Short mmCIF file of N, CA and C in Angstrom, two decimals:
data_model
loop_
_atom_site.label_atom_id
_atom_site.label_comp_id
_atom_site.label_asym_id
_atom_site.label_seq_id
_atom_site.Cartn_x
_atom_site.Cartn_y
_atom_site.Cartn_z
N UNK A 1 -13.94 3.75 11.85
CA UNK A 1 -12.88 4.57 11.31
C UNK A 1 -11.63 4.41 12.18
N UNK A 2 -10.47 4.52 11.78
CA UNK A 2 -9.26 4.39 12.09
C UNK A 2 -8.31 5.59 12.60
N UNK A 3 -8.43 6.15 13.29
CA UNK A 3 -7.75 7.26 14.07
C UNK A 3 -6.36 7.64 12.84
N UNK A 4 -6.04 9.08 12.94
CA UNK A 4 -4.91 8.83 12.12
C UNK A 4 -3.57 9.04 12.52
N UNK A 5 -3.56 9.46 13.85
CA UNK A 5 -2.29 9.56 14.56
C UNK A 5 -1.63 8.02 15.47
N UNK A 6 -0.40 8.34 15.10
CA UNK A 6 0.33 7.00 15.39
C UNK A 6 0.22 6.30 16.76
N UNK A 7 -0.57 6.84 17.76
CA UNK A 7 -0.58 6.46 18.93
C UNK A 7 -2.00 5.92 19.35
N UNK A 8 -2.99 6.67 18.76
CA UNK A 8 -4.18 6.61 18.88
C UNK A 8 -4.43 5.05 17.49
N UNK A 9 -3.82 5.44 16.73
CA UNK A 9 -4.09 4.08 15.78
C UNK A 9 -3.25 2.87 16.31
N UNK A 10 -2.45 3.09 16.97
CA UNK A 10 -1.56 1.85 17.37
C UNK A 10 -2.35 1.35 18.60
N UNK A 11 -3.39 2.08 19.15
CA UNK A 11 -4.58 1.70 20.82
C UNK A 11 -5.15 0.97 19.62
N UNK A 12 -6.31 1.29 18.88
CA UNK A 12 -6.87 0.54 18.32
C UNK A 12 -6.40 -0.71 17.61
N UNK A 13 -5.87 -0.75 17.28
CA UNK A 13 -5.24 -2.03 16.54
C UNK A 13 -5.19 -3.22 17.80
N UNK A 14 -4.30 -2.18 18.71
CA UNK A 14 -4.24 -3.22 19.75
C UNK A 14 -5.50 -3.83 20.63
N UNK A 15 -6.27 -2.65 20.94
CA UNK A 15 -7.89 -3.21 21.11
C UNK A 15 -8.48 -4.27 20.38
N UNK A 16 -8.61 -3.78 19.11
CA UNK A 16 -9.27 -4.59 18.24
C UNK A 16 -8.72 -6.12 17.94
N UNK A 17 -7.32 -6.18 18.22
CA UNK A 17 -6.66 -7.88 18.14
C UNK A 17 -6.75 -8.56 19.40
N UNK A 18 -6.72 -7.32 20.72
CA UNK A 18 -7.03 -8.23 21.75
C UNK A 18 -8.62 -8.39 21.89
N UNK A 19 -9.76 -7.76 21.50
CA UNK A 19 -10.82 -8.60 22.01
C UNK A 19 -11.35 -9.44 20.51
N UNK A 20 -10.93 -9.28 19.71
CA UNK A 20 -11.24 -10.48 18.49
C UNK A 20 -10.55 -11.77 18.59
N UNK A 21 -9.14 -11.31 18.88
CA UNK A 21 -8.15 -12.55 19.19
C UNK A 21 -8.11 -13.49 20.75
N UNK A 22 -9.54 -13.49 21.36
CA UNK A 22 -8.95 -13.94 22.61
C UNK A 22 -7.59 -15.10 23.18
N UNK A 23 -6.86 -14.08 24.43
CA UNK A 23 -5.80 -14.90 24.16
C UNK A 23 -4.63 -13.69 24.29
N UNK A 24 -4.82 -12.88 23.05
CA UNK A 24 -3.66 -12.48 22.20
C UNK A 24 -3.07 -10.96 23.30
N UNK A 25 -1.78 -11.10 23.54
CA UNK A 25 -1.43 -9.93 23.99
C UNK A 25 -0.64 -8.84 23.61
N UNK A 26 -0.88 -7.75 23.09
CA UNK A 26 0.00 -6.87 21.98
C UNK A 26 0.63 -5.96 23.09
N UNK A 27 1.97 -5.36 22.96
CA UNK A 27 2.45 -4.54 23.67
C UNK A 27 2.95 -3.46 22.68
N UNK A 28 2.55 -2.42 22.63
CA UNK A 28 2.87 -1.27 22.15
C UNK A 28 4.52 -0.73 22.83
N UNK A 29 4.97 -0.91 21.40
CA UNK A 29 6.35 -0.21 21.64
C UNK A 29 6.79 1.18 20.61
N UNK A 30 6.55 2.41 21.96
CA UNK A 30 6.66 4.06 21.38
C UNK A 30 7.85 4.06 20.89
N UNK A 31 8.82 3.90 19.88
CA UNK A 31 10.16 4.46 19.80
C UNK A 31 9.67 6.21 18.66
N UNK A 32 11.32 6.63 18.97
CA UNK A 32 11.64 7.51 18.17
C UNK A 32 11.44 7.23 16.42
N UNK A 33 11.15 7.85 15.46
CA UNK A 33 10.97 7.96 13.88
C UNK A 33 12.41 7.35 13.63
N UNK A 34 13.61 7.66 14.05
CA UNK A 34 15.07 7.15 13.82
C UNK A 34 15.14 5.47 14.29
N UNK A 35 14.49 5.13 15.34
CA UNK A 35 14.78 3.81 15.98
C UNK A 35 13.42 2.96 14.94
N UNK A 36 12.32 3.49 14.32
CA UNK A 36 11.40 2.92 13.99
C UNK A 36 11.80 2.13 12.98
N UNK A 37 12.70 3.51 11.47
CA UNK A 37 12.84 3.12 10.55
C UNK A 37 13.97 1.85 10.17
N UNK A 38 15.41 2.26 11.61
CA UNK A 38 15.82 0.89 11.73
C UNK A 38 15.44 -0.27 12.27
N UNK A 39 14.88 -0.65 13.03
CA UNK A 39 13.75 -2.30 13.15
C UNK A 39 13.26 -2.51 12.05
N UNK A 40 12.29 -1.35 11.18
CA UNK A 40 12.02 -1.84 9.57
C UNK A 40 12.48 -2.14 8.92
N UNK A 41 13.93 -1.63 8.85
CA UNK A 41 14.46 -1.88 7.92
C UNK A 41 15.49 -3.11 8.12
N UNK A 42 15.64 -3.95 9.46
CA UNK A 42 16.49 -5.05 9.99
C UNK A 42 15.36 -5.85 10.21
N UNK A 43 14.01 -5.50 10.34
CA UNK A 43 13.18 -6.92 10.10
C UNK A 43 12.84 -6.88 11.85
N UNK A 44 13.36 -6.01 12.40
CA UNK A 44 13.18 -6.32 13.88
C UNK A 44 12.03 -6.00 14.55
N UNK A 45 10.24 -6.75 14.11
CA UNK A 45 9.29 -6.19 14.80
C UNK A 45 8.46 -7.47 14.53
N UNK A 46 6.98 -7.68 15.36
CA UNK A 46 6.99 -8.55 15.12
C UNK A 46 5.35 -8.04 13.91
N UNK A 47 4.23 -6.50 14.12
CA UNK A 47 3.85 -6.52 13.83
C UNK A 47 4.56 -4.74 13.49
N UNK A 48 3.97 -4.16 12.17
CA UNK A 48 4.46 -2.78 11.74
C UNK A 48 3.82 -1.88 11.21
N UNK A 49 2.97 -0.66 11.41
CA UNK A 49 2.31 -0.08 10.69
C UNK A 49 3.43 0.61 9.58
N UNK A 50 2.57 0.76 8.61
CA UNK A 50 3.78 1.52 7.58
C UNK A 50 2.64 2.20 6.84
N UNK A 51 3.36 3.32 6.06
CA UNK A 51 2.76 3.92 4.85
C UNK A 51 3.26 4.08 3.48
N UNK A 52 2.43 3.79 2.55
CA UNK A 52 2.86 4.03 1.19
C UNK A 52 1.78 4.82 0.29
N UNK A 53 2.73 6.00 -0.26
CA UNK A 53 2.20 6.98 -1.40
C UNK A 53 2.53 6.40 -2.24
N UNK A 54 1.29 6.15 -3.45
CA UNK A 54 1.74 5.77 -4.48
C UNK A 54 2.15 7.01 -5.62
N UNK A 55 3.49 6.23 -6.35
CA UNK A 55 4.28 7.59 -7.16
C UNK A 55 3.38 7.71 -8.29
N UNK A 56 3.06 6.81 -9.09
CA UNK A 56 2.14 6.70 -10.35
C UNK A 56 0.83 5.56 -10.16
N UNK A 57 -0.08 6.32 -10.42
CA UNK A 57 -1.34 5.32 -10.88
C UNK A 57 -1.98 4.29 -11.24
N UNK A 58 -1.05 3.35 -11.02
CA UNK A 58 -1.49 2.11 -11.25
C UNK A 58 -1.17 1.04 -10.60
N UNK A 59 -1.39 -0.44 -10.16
CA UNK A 59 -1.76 -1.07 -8.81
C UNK A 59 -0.45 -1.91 -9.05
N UNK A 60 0.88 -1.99 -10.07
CA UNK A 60 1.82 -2.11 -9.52
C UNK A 60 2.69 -1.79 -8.47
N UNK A 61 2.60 -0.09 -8.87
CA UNK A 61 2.81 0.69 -7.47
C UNK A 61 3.12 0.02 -6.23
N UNK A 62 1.98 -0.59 -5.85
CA UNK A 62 2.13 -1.23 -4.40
C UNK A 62 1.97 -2.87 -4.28
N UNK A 63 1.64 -3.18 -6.34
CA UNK A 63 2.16 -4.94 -5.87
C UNK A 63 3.81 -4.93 -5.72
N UNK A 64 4.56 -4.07 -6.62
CA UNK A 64 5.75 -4.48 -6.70
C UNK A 64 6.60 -4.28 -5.13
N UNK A 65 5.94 -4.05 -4.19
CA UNK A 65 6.64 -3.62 -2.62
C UNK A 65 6.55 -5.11 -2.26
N UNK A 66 6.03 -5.98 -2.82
CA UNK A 66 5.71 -6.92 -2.06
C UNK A 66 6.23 -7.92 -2.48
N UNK A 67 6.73 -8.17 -3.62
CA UNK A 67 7.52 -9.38 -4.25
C UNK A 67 8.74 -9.40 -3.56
N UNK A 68 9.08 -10.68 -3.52
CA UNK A 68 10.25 -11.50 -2.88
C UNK A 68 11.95 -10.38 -3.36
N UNK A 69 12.50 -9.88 -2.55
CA UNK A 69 13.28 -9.11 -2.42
C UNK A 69 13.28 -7.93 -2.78
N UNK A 70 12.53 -7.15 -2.22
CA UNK A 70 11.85 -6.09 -2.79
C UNK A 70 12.80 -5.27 -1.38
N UNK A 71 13.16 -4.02 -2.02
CA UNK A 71 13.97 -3.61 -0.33
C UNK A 71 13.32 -2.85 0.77
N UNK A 72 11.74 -2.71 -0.22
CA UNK A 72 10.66 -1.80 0.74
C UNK A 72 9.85 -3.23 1.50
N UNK A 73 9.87 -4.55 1.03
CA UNK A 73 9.21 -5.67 1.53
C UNK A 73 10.03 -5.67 2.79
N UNK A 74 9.60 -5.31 4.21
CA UNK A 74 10.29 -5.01 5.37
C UNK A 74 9.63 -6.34 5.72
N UNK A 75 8.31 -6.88 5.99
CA UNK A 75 7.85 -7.61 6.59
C UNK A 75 8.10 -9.71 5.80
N UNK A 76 9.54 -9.44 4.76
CA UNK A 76 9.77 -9.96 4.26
C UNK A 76 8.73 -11.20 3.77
N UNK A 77 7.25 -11.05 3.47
CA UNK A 77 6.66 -12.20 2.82
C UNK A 77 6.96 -12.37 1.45
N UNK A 78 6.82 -13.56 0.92
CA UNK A 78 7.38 -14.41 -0.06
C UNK A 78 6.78 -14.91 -0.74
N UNK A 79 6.07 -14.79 -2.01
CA UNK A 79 4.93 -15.99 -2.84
C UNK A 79 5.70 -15.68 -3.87
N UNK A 80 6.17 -17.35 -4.12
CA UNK A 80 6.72 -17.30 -5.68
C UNK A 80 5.65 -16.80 -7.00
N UNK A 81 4.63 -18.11 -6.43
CA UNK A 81 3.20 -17.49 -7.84
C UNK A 81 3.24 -15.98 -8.15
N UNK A 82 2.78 -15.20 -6.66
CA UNK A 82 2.68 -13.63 -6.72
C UNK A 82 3.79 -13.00 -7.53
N UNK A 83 4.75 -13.43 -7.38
CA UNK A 83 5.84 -12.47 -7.91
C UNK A 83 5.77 -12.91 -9.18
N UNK A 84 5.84 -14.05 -9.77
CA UNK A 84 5.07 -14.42 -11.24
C UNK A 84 3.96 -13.52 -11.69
N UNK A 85 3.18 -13.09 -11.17
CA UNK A 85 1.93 -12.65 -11.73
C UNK A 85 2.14 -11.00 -12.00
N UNK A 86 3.03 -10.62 -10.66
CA UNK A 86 3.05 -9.11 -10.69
C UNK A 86 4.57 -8.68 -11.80
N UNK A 87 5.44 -10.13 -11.96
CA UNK A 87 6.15 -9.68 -13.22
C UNK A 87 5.97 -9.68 -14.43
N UNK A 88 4.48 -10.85 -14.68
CA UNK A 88 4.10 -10.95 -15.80
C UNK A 88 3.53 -9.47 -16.18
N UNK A 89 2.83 -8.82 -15.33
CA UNK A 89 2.10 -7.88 -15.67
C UNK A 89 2.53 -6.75 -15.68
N UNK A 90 4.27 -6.25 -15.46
CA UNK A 90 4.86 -5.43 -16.18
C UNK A 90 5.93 -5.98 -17.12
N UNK A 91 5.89 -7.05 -17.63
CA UNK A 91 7.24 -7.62 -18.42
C UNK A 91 5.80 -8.09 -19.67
N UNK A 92 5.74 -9.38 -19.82
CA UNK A 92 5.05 -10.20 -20.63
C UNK A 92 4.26 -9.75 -21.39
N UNK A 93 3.28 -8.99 -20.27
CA UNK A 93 1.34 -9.34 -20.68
C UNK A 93 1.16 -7.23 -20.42
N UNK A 94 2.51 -6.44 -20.50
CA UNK A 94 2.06 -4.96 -20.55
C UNK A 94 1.51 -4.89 -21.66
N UNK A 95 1.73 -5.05 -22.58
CA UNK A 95 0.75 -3.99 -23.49
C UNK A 95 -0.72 -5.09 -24.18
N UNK A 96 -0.86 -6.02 -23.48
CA UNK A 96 -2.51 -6.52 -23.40
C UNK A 96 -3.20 -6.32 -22.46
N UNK A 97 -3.76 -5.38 -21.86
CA UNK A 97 -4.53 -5.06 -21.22
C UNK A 97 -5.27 -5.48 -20.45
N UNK A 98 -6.37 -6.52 -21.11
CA UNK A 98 -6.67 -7.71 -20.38
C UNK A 98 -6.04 -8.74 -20.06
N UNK A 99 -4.70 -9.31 -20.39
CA UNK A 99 -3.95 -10.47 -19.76
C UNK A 99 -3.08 -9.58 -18.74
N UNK A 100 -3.23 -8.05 -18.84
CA UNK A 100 -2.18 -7.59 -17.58
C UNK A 100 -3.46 -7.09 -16.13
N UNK A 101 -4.86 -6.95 -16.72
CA UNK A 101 -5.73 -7.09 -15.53
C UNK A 101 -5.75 -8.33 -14.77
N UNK A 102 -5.59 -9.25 -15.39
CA UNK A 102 -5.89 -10.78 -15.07
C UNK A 102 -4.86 -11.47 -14.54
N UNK A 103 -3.47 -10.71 -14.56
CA UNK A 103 -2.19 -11.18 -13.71
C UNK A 103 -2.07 -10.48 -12.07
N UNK A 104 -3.02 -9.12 -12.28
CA UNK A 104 -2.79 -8.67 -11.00
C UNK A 104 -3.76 -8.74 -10.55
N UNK A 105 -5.06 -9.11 -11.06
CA UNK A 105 -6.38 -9.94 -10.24
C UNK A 105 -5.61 -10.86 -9.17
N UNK A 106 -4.85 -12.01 -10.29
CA UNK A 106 -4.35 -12.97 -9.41
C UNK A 106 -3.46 -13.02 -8.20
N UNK A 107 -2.65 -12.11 -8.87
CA UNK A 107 -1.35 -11.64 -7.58
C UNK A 107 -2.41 -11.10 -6.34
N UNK A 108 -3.28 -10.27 -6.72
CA UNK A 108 -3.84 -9.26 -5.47
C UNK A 108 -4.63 -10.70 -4.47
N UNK A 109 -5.15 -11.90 -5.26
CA UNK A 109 -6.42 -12.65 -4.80
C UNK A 109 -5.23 -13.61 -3.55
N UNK A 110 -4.00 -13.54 -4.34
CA UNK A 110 -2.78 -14.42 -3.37
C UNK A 110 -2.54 -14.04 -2.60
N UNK A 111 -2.02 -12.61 -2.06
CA UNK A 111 -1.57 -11.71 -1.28
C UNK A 111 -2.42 -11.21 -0.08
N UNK A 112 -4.10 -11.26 -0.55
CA UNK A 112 -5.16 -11.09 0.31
C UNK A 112 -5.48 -12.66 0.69
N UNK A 113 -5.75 -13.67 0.08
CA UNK A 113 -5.88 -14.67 1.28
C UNK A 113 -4.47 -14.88 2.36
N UNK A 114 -3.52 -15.00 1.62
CA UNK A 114 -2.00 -15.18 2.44
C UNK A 114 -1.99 -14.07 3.51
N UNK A 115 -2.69 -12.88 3.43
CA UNK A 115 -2.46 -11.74 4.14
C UNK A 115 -0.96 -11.10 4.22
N UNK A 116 -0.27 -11.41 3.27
CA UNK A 116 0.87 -10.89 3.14
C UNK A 116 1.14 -9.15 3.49
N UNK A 117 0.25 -8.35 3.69
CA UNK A 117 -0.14 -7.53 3.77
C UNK A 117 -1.64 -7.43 4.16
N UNK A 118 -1.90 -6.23 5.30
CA UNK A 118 -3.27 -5.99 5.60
C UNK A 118 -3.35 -4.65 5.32
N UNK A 119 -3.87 -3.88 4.32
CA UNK A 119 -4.81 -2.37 4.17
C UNK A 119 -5.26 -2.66 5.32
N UNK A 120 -5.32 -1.24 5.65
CA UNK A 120 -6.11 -0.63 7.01
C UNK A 120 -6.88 0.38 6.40
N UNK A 121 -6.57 1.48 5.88
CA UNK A 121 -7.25 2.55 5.44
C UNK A 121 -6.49 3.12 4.03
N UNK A 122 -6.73 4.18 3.00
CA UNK A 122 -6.59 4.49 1.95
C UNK A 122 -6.82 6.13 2.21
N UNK A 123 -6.11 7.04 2.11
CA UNK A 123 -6.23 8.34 2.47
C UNK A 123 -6.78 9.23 1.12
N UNK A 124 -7.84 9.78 1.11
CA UNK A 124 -8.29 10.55 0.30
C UNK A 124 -8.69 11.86 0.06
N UNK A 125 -8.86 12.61 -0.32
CA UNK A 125 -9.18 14.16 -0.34
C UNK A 125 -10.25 14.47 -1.01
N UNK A 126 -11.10 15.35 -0.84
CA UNK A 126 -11.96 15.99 -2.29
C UNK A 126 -11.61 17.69 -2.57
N UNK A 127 -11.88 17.54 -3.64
CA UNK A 127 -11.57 18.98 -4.09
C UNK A 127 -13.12 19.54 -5.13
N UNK A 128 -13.72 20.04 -4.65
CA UNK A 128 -14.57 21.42 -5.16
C UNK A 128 -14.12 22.70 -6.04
N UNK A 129 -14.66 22.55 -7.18
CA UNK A 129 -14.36 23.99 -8.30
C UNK A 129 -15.47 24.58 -8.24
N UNK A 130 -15.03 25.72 -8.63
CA UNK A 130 -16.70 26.26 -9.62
C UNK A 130 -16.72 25.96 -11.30
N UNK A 131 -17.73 26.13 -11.67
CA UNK A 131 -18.20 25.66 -12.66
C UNK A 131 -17.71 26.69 -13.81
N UNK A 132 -17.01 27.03 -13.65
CA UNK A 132 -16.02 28.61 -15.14
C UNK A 132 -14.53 28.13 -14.93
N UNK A 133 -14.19 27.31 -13.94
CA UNK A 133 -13.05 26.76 -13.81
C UNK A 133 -12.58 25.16 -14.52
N UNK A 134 -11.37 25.66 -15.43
CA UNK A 134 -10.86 24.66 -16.79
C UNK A 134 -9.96 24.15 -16.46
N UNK A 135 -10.02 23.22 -16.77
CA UNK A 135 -8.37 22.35 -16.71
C UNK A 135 -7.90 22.33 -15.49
N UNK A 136 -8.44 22.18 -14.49
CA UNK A 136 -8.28 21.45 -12.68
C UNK A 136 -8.63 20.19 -12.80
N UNK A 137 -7.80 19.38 -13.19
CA UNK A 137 -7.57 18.03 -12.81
C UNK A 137 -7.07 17.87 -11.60
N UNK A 138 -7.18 16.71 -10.52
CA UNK A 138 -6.83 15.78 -9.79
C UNK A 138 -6.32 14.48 -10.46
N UNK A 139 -4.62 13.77 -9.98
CA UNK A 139 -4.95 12.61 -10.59
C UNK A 139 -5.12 12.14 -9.56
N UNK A 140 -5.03 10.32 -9.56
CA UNK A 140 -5.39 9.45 -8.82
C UNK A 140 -4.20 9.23 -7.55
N UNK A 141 -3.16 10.35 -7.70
CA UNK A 141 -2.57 9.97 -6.54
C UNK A 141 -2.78 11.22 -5.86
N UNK A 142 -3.85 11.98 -6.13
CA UNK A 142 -4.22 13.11 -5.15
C UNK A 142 -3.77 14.42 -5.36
N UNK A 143 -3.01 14.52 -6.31
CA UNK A 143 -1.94 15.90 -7.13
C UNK A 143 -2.31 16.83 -8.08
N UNK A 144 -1.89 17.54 -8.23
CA UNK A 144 -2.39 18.61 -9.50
C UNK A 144 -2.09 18.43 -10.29
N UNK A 145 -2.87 17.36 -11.88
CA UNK A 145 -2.57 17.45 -13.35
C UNK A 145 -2.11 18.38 -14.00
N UNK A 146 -0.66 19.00 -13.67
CA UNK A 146 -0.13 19.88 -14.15
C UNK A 146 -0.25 19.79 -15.59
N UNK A 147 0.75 18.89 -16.12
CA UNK A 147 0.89 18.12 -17.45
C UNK A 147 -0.32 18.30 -18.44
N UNK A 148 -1.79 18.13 -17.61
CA UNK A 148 -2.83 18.11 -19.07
C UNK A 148 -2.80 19.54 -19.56
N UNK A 149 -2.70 20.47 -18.71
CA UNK A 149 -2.91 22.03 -18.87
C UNK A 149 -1.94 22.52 -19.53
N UNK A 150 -0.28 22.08 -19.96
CA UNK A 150 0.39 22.37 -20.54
C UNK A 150 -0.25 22.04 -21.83
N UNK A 151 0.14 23.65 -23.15
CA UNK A 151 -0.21 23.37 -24.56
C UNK A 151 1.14 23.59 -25.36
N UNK A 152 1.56 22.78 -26.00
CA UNK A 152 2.07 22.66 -27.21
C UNK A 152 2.11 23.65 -28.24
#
């Protein structure tokens, strides 16, 4: 498991690359939340933890951070194919279902060998009802299905 505070996860990381990577020497640099977000945002680091909430439910969400000029793509990687696949699959191939699973199969299969990005962890919650309790949805980004409970 992955610690979730920024100091304690930034030891591990660095542990874990220096005794897998023999060789490799990481130096942890503490700045301020103000000095962080500018290096991210000027490209000035050489490795970066970051976080992303996804706004809506579905795995564009976090392909589209990653295509070639994207202004959240801080770590500026680049796959022409990928960005093909993740535009086909909101432009072209949206409303076929299966040709828009099968564009972001591909984009995701590019992005994970290239490592254009590394997941570390996925933050989750559970929530417990009792059983006389209606219309408590969770959606998939962790929120209260307000929306289904509204009636017409």
């Amino acid at each position: 498991m992955i610690p979730t505070r920024p100091k304690k996860q930034a030891e591990y990381l660095q542990n874990s690359f220096e005794k897998n990577l023999p060789g490799l020497k990481v130096t942890i640099s503490s700045v301020p939340f103000k000095t962080r977000i500018q290096r991210q945002s000027t490209h000035d680091f050489d490795l970066i933890v970051a976080a992303w909430n996804a706004d809506y439910p579905d795995p564009t969400n976090f392909m589209d951070l990653f295509t070639t000029g994207n202004p959240q793509n801080d770590g500026q990687w680049s796959n022409k194919e990928y960005d093909h696949y993740v535009k086909a699959a909101e432009t072209t191939d949206i409303n076929n279902p299966e040709l828009r699973w099968k564009d972001m199969l591909q984009a995701q299969h590019i992005i994970t060998k290239e490592q254009g990005v590394i997941p570390l962890y996925q933050v989750t919650s559970a929530s417990l009802t009792k059983s006389n309790v209606h219309n408590f949805k969770i959606t998939p980004t962790g929120l209260y299905d307000m929306a289904s409970v509204i009636k017409n």
